Structures are given as C-alpha cells and as structure tokens.
XYZ file of C-alpha atoms in Angstrom:
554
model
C -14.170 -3.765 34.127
C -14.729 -6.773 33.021
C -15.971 -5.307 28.972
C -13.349 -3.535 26.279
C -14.310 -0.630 23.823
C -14.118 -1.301 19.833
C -12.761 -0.290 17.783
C -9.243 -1.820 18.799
C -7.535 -0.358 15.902
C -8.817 3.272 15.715
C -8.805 5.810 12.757
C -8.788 3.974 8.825
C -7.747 0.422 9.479
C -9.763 -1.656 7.487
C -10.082 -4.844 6.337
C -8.492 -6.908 9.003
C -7.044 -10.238 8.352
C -6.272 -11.839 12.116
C -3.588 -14.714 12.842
C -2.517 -16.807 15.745
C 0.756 -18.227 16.085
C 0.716 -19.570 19.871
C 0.438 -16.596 22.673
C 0.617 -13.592 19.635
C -2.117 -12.134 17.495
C -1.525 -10.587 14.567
C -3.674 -8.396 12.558
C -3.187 -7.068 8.967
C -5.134 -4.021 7.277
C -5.512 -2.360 4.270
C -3.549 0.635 3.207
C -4.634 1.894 -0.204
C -2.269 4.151 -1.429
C -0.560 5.203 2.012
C 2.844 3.828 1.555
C 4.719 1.604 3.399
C 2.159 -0.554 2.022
C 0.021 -3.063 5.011
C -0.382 -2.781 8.610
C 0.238 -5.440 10.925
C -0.642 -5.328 14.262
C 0.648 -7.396 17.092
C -1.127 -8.412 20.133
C -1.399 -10.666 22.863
C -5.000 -10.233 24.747
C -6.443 -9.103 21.501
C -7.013 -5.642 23.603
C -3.793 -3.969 23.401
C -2.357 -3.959 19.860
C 1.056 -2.516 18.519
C 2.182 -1.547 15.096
C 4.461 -4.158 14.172
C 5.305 -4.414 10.541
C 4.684 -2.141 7.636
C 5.771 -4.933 5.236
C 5.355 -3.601 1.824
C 8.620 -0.968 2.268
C 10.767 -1.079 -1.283
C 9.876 -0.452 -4.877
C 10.575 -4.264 -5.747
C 7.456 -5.004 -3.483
C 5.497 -1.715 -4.095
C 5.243 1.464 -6.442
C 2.048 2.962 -6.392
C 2.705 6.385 -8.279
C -0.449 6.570 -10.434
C -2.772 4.661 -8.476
C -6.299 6.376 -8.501
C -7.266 7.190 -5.007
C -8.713 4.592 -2.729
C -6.143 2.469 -5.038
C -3.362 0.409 -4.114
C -3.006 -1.891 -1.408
C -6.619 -3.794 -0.878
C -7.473 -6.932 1.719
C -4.171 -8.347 2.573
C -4.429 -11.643 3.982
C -1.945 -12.915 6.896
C -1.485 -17.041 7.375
C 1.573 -18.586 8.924
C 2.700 -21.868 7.641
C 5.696 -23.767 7.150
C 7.258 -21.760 9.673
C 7.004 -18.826 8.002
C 4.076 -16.141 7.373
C 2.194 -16.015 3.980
C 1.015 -12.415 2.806
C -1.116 -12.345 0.062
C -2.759 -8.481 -1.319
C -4.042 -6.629 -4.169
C -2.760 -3.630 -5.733
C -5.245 -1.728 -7.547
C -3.862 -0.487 -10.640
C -6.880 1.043 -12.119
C -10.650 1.463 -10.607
C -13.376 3.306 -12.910
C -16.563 4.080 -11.441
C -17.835 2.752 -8.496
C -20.593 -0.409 -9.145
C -23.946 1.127 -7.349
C -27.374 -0.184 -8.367
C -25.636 -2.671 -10.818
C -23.717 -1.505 -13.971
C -24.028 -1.104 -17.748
C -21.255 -1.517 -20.359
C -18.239 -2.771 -19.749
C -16.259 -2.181 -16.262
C -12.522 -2.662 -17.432
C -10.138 -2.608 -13.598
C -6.823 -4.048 -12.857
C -6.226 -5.662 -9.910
C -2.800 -7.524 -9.608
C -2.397 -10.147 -6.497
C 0.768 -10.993 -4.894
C 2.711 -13.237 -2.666
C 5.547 -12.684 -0.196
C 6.471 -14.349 2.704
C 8.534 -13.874 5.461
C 10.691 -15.794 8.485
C 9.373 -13.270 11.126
C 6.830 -10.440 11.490
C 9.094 -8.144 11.376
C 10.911 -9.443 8.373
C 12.783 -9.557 5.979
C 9.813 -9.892 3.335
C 10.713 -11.141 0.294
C 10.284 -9.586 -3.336
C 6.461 -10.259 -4.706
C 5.536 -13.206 -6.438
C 2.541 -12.265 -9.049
C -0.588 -14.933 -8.505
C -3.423 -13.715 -11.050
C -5.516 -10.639 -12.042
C -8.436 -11.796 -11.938
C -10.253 -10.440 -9.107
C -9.508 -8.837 -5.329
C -9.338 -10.058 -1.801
C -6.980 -12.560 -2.047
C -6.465 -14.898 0.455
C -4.648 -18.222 1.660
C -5.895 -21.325 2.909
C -3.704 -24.182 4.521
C -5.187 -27.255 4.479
C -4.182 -29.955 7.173
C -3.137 -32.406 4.084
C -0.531 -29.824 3.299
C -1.551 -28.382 0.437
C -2.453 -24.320 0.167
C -5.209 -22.835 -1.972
C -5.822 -19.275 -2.824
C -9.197 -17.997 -2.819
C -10.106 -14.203 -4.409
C -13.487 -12.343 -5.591
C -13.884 -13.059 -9.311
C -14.172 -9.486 -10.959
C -16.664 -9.805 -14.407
C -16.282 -6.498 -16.760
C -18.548 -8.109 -19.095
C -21.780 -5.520 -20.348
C -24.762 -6.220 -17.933
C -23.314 -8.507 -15.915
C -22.729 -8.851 -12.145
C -19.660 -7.530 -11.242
C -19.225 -9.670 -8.106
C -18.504 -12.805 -10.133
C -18.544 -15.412 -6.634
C -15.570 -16.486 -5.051
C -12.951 -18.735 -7.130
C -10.401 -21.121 -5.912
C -6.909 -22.251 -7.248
C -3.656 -24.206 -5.307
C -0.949 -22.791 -5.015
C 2.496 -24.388 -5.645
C 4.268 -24.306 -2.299
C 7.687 -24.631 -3.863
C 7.503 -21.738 -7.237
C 4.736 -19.927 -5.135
C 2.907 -19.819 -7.749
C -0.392 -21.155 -9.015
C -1.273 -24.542 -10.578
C -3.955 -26.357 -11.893
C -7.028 -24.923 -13.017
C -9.386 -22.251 -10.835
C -12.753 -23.132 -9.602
C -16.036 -21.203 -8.972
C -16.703 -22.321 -5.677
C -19.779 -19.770 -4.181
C -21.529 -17.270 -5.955
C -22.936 -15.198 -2.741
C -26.288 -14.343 -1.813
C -29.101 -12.210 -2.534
C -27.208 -9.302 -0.936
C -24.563 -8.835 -3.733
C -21.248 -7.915 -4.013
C -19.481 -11.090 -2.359
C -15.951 -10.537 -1.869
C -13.027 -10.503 0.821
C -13.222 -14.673 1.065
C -11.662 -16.666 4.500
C -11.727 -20.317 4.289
C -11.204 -22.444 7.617
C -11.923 -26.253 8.253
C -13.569 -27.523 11.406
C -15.127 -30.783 12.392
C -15.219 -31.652 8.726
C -16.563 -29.349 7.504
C -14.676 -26.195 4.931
C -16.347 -22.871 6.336
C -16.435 -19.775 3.943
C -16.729 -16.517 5.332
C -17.283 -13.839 3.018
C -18.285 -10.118 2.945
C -21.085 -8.723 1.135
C -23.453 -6.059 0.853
C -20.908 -3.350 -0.326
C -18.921 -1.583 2.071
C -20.943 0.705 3.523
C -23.879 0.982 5.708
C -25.371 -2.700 4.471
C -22.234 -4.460 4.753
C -22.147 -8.021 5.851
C -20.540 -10.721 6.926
C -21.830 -14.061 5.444
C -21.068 -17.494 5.997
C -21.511 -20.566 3.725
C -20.373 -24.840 4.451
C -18.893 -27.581 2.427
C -17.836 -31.052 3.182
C -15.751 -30.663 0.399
C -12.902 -27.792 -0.594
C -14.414 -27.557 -3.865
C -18.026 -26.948 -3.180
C -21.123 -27.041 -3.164
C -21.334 -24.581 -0.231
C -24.461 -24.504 1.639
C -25.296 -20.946 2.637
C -25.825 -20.095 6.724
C -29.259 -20.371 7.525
C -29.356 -17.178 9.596
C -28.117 -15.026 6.463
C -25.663 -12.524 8.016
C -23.504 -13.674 10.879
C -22.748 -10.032 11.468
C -24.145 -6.735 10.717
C -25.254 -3.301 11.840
C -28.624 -3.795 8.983
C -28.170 -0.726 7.508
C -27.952 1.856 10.650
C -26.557 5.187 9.911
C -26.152 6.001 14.181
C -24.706 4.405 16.834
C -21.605 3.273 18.706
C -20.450 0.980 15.974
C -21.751 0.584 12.169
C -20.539 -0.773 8.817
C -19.517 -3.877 9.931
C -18.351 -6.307 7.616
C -15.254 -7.824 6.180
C -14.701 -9.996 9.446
C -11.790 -12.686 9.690
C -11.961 -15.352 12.489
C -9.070 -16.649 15.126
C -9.600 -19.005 17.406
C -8.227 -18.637 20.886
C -6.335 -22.094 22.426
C -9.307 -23.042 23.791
C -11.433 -23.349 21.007
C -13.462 -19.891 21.399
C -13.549 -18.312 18.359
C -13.270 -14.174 18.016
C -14.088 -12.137 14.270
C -12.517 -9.276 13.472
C -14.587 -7.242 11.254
C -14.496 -3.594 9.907
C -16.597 -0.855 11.008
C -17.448 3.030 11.016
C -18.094 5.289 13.337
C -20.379 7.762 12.331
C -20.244 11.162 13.841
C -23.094 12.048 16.056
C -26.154 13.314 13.897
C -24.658 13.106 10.834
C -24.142 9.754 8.378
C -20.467 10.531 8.169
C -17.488 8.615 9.146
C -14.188 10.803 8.828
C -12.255 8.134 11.072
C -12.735 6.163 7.947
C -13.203 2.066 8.327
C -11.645 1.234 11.642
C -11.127 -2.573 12.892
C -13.289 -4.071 15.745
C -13.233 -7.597 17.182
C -15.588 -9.829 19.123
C -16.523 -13.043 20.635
C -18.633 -15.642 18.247
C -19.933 -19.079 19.228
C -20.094 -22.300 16.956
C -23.643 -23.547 17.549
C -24.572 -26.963 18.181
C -25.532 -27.585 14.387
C -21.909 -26.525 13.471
C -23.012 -22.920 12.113
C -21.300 -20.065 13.575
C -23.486 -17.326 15.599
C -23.314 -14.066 17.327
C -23.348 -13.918 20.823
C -25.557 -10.239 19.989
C -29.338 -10.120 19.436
C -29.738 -10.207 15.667
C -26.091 -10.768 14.742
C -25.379 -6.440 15.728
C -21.699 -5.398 16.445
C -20.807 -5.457 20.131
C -19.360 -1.841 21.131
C -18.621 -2.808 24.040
C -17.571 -6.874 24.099
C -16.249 -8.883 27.155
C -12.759 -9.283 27.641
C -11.535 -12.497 26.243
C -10.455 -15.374 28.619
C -6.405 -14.136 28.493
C -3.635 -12.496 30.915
C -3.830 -8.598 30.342
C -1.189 -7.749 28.543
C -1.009 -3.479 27.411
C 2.145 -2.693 26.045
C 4.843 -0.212 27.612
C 3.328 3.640 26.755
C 6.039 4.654 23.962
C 3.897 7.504 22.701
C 6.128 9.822 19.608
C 6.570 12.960 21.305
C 6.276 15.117 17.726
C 10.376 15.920 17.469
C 12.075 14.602 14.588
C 15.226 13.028 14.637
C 17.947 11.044 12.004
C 16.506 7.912 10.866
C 13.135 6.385 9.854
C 9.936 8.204 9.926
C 8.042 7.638 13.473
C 5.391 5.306 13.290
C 2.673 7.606 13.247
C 3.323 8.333 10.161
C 2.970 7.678 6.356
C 3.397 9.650 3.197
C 1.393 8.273 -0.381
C 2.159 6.128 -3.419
C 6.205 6.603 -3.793
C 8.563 3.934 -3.045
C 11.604 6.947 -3.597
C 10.911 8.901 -0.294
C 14.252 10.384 -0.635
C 12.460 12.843 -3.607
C 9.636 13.705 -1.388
C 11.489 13.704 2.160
C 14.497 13.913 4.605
C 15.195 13.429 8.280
C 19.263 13.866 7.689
C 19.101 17.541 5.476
C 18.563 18.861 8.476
C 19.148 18.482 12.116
C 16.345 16.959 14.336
C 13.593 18.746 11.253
C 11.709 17.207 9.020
C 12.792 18.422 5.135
C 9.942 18.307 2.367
C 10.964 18.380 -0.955
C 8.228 20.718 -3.005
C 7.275 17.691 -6.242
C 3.736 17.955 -7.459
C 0.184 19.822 -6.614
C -1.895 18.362 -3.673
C -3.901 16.498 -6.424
C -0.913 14.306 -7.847
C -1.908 10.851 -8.001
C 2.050 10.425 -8.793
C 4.963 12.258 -6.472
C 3.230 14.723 -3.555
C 5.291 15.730 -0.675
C 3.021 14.592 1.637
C 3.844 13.016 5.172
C 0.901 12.384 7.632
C -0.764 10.546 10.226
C -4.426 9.546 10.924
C -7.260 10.777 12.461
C -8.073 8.801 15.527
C -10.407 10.757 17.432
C -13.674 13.336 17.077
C -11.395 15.895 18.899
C -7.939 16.681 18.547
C -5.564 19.484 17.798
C -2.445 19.115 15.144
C 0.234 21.686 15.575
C 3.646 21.903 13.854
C 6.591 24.903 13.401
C 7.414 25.364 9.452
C 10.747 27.153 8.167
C 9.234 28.025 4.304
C 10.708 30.446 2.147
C 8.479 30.205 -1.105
C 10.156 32.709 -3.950
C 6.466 32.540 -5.520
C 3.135 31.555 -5.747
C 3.575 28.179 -7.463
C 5.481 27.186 -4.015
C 3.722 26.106 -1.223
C 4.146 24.191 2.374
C 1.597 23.658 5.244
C -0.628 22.156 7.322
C -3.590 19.932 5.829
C -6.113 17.935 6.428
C -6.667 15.183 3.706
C -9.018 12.114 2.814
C -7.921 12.221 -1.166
C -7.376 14.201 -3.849
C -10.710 15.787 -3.938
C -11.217 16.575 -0.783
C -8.956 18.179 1.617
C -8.336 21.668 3.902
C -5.083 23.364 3.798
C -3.694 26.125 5.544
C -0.292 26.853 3.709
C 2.265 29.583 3.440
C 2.892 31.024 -0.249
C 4.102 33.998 -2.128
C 2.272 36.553 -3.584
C 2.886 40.329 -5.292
C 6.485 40.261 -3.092
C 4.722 39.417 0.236
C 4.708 35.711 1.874
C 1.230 34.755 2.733
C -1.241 32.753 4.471
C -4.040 30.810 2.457
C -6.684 28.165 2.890
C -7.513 25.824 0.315
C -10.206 23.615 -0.021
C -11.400 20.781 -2.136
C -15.043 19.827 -1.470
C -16.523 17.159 -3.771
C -19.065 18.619 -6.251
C -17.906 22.377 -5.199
C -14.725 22.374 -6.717
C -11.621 23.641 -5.320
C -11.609 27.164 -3.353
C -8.937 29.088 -1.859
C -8.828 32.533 0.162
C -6.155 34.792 2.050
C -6.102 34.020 5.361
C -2.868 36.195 6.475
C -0.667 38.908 4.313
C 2.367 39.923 5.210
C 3.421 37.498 7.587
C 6.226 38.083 10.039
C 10.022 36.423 9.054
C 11.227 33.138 10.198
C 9.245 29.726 10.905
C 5.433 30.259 11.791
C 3.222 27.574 13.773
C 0.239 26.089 12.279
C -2.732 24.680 14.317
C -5.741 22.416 13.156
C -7.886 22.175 15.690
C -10.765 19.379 14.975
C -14.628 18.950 17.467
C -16.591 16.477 15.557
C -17.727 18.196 12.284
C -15.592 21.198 12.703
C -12.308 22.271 11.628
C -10.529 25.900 12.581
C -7.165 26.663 11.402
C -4.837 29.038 13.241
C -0.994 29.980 12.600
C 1.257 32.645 15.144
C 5.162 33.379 15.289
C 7.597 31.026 16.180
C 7.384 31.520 20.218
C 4.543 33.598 19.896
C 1.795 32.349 23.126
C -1.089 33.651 21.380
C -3.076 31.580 18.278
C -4.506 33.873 15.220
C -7.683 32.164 14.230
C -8.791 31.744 10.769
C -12.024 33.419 10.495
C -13.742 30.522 8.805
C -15.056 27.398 9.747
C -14.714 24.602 7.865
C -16.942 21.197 7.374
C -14.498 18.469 8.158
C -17.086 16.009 7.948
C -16.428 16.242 4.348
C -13.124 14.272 4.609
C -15.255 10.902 4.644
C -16.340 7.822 2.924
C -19.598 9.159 2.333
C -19.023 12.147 0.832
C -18.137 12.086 -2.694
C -18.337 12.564 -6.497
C -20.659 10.269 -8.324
C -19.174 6.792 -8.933
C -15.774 7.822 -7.258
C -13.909 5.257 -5.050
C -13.962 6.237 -1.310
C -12.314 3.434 1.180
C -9.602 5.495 3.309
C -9.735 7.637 5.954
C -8.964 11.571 6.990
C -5.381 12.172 7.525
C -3.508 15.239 9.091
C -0.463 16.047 7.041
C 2.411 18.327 6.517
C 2.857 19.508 2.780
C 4.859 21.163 0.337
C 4.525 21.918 -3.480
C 6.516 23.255 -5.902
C 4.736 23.340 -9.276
C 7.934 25.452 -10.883
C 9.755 22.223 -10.607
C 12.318 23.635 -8.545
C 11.867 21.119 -5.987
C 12.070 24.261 -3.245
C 12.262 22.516 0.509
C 10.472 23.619 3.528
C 11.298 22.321 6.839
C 9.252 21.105 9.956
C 10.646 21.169 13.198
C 7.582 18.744 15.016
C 4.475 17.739 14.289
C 2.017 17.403 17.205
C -1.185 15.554 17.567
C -3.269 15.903 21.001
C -6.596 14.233 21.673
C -9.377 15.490 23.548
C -12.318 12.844 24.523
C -14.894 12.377 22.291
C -17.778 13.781 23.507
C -20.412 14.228 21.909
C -21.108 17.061 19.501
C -24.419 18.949 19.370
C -23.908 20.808 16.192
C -26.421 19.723 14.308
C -26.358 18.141 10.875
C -24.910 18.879 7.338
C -26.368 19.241 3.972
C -26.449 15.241 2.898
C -24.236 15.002 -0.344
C -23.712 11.484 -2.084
C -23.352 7.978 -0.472
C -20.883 5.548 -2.183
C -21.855 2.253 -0.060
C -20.254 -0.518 -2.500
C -17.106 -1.143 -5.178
C-alpha cells in the first residue's frame, strides 16, 4: 500500500498541536473536562501513534470540578525549546451560550491560560504558570533570535460586538515564564468569522499565521495569513482556505479545521487538522472531533497549498517519505489490576480520584465510590473510555449491592451531562433492579424497568453499538446467554450536533462504568473488567434520524 487511512488518532481527539524533535512526533489534543487533562501522542512515521503523556495529572496543575461541559482543557499547544517542551492550554472556567449567527448583550466567559514545561515527554511537568485571560487557543512561538511570543484568540464580551476579537500577540519572559511588555492585535481574520486556534512559524522570511475559522463544525477552516514582520500587517492567503471539507455533511472525512504544521527533515511539510466523521446518512458525528494529518506543499510564491483539488481533506493520504515504524501490539486486555488506571481510560473533572475510585480496595476489581448524580458537573464516579469505532460491543461484570433507589452503578454510554444511555442496577420496593436511563437533549430525561428481581451476586452488562444503534443487555455472572433490552436506543444522539440551543458541544461519546449514591453514603460497587471489542465499520443502512439542532461554532 503505498496510502494510510485518517483519522490517525480515532474517537474525540481534537485540536491537535504537532511537534518534531529529530526522528519523534508528537501530537497534543484537547481534553475538555476528561481528566488527566491533554493527550500527547508519540510517533515516529506519523502513521503509528502511541499515548504518551497525559500531562495535566495533579490538582496543582488541574481541578476542573465545576467546569460546564465541553469546559476545561481547550487547544493545548506543544513547542520544544531550550531543551525542554513548552505546554501552553486553556481551562475554561465558565462558557454561556454558544455564539451562532452573531450575539447580542454581553457574553461574560473565563478562560484562564497556562504554562508548564517539562525535561521529557513523559515528565515531570511542572506546576502552572498563569499567562492571561483574555482569550483561548494559546500558543507559543520561538523565534530564531531567541525570544518566545505567545499568541491566543482575543475573546470581546462587549454588547454587539464580534466575539472573535483577531488574534493578539505578547512575549513571554523566558526566565519568570511569564508575560512582558504590552499585547498586540496582530490579524483580525477573514470574512468567515470566528478566527481562533493561532500557529505562528517563520520561513524564508517570512512569519506565517495559520489560524482556524469558520466555527467548528461543518464550515470549519483552516486559514493562512503572511508578514515580513512578527508584528503585522499580515497579508491574508490568496486562495482563502488552505483546508476544508466547504461545508459537507457526508463523506469519508469532514469538519476539518484547526490544523498545526510539522515539517519533516527534508523540508516537506504535513498539517494536522481536526475532523468528523459523520455516520452514514445522517449529519452526526458520535466519534466526536478526531485528528487527521496530511501532506501540504509550499508553492513557488511562498504560500502554502493543498496537494487536494480545492484544498478537501485527504481520507486516504500517501505515506510520508519515513521508515515504517508501528509500535509493539500492547492492547489492555479489560482486567484490572493494583496501580494506575489503563490507558484506555479516563474519568471527569476531579483531581481527588481516590473519592471517586480504587484499584487497591479490592483485588484485581475496579472499586467506584457512589458521589453525585450522572449530571454533576462537580464529583461523578465515572471512569470510561472512548468510542473509536461505528461498531463495537462494551461488556463488564458488576458486584452492586444498592440498599435503595438513590444508589446506583452501571454501564453507560455518555457524551455530557445531557445526553447519555444507562443501563444500571438499583433498588426498588425491596427488590434490586434493572433500569435504563436516558437523557436526550430537548426530551428531557427518561427512565424505565428493564429487569425486576434480578438474580444475587455480580451481573454482566453489554452495550452493543452498529452505527446509530444502541441495545443494552445484562445476564448472570457465568451465565452464556445475553437478555436483551427490549428497546432500541438512538446513539446518534451522543454527538456534537445534537444539542440544546446555545449549549457547548466539543467532546465525544464515551463508554463508562458508573456509580451514584445521592444518600451521600458514598456506597461502592465493584467491576471486575471492562471490555471493548470492535467490529469493522461497515456501513449502516438504517436510514436517517429526526434532525434536531446544529451547534457549528463557540
């Protein structure tokens, strides 16, 4: 073969921010308010990538209980310098309503940049320094006199005003790590709005700004614009977007936007962008934003250019000019054991995971401790691991004992607060049950018995995804035989562009063990694996859904 398949970074990766440091690649994504906070990914054909780093790991660096959702850790931005790498991100403190068709009165947010930095990848990562507030999508730039500049979106909350205020600039005091000097308005975007998630790189003279725009949705954008001098004027590219799927709702690969550039030893330069991919028939991207990558060319007027009629994403790029280099197959085989949580797997907003969870409690299963309902934006037991594929089946074995109905542990399938399926054991009138939950923006939240009088001991849960479709099914420990839920539920749902009016919507779906106790009790229940098997993705004939809301932009 001598072409790869994107997306290289499947299921909600967005965002990317790519680095060279000689013969490794490094790519960092957003994590909202999935804690550890960032993603970095580590390859070295820019084909086969590893999970590296989750740098953001201790309260000092990161609390996010009280984040809205799609909150938290936005853009990070990975440099290396000084021998050392530079990570710069936002955390999201508070959101409002999305900005769609412009906005009227004020649009008060809080986003709060940071600095750490780090010998290796790996670590250790320092303690935060706090740059500004004043926007999102921070990012470094390390000029070749030695002096670093940080550039970020300027966010204006004034009354009829564009929100997207342009891109600013400041330096950055390599010694405090701080700021210095005054900030400059260096590009105000184009026609296309919302300009944000700036890259600066110098070639041939010349300062090159790449920016996003469009919103991040099906008109995203990646944008270029020029300057002989770091502080502007920028001359806009003359071809408008240097990437972009235009507005297409179907295909292999949409959304594209947000790209980052890396240049390979010889000279050829590669973008990594964001994308979707929506599901077949429907406008709907569960898999959330993933991360995709192909080859550019600099043209011979010094403007960068798409090697794909009309600047498209490439599904299907060439391989780049480098040694194949997969990684050894170390897949998680589901069992728990003493020790950190496998890789696969996350849990949202708290730094103190020893409240929500335990590997040590018990022997080789995973312990949830029951905190707050399944719409906490502050403590949820929650511990899960993307959605990668159309088609896969999640099973796991749960040891619950709930004394009531305000305690209950399961199996769920989550994008946010408002919009989830869960199958979970309770307690009701004496008898431990069976019940699915669901929280469908502009429906509300429903639930309905699914199993009474269930059997003693630990029961198995199944979620078995195809495309749109979610079933649920549970049996006895040992038992061969699944009982199916008679319903089936609309798991297309779980997406980006489904959603409450003016709600924020840039994550992914997620397949989770749970477990609530709204008594305050904090009553456990125990998981002895957690399994996740993909099927190929074939496509799905199902047909379509009824179209709810599209949230394409901050």
């Amino acid at each position: 073969m001598n072409s790869f398949a994107n997306p290289i970074l499947r299921g909600f990766n967005p965002d990317p921010s790519i680095l060279r440091v000689d013969q490794d690649f490094y790519i960092a994504t957003s994590t909202f308010e999935w804690f550890p906070g960032v993603q970095i990914h580590h390859s070295r054909d820019l084909v086969h990538w590893r999970l590296a780093s989750r740098p953001l790991s201790r309260a000092s660096q990161l609390d996010m209980r009280g984040n809205p959702d799609s909150c938290g850790v936005w853009a990070p931005d990975l440099t290396y310098a000084d021998g050392r790498f530079w990570l710069v991100y936002t955390d999201v403190k508070r959101y409002g309503l999305t900005t769609v068709n412009g906005a009227h009165g004020a649009s008060m947010r809080d986003f709060h940049n940071y600095l750490v930095v780090a010998p290796s990848i790996d670590g250790p990562w320092s303690d935060p320094v706090h740059l500004n507030s004043s926007g999102f999508d921070p990012a470094l730039f390390h000029d070749d006199d030695g002096r670093c500049w940080l550039l970020n979106m300027l966010w204006d909350h004034r009354p009829d005003r564009g929100r997207f205020g342009g891109i600013v600039l400041q330096e950055v005091d390599k010694e405090t790590l701080r700021l210095k000097g005054e900030r400059r308005l260096i590009y105000r975007g184009t026609e296309r709005g919302f300009t944000e998630g700036p890259h600066l790189y110098k070639r041939d003279g010349w300062y090159h700004l790449l920016v996003a725009e469009g919103g991040t949705g099906w008109n995203h954008a990646v944008v270029m614009a020029r300057s002989r001098s770091i502080g502007g004027p920028y001359e806009t590219h003359p071809d408008g977007a240097v990437l972009t799927a235009a507005g297409r709702q179907e295909g292999a690969i949409t959304r594209a936007g947000h790209g980052d550039l890396v240049e390979l030893e010889d000279g050829s330069p590669w973008l990594a962008y964001l994308c979707g991919r929506p599901l077949p028939g429907l406008a709907r991207c569960p898999l959330g934003r993933e991360t995709a990558i192909q080859p550019m060319r600099w043209g011979e007027d010094g403007w960068l250019r798409s090697l794909t009629p009309g600047a498209q994403p490439d599904p299907n790029p060439p391989l780049p000019p480098l040694p194949p280099c997969p990684w050894p197959e170390q897949p998680w085989d589901g069992q728990f054991a003493p020790g950190p949580l496998p890789d696969d797997l996350q849990w949202l907003r708290s730094p103190d995971s020893g409240r929500l969870w335990s590997l040590d409690a018990r022997p080789n299963w995973l312990r949830l401790y029951g905190r707050e309902s399944i719409k906490s934006h502050f403590e949820q037991a929650l511990v899960a691991r993307r959605f990668q594929h159309f088609r896969f089946t999640a099973t796991t074995c749960i040891d619950f004992d709930p004394a009531h109905f305000q305690q209950n542990a399961g199996l769920v399938c989550y994008y946010n607060s408002t919009k989830f399926h869960y199958l979970h054991l309770t307690r009701d009138t004496g008898a431990r049950e069976l019940r699915i939950m669901s929280a469908i923006p502009g429906m509300g939240a429903h639930d309905s018995l699914v199993a009474s009088e269930l059997p003693a001991g630990p029961i198995e849960l199944c979620a078995e995804v195809d495309h749109q479709w979610l079933r649920f099914g549970w049996r006895a420990k040992g038992a061969e035989t699944w009982e199916w839920a008679p319903q089936k539920l609309d798991v297309s749902v779980l997406s980006d562009e489904v959603s409450l009016p003016g709600y924020p919507n840039f994550t992914g779906a997620f397949v989770a063990m749970a477990c609530q106790d709204l008594s305050g009790a904090g009553r456990h229940a125990d998981f002895a694996w957690f399994r996740y098997e993909a099927q190929d993705d074939a496509p799905d004939q199902s047909g379509s859904a009824t179209e709810m809301r599209a949230v394409e932009s901050r």
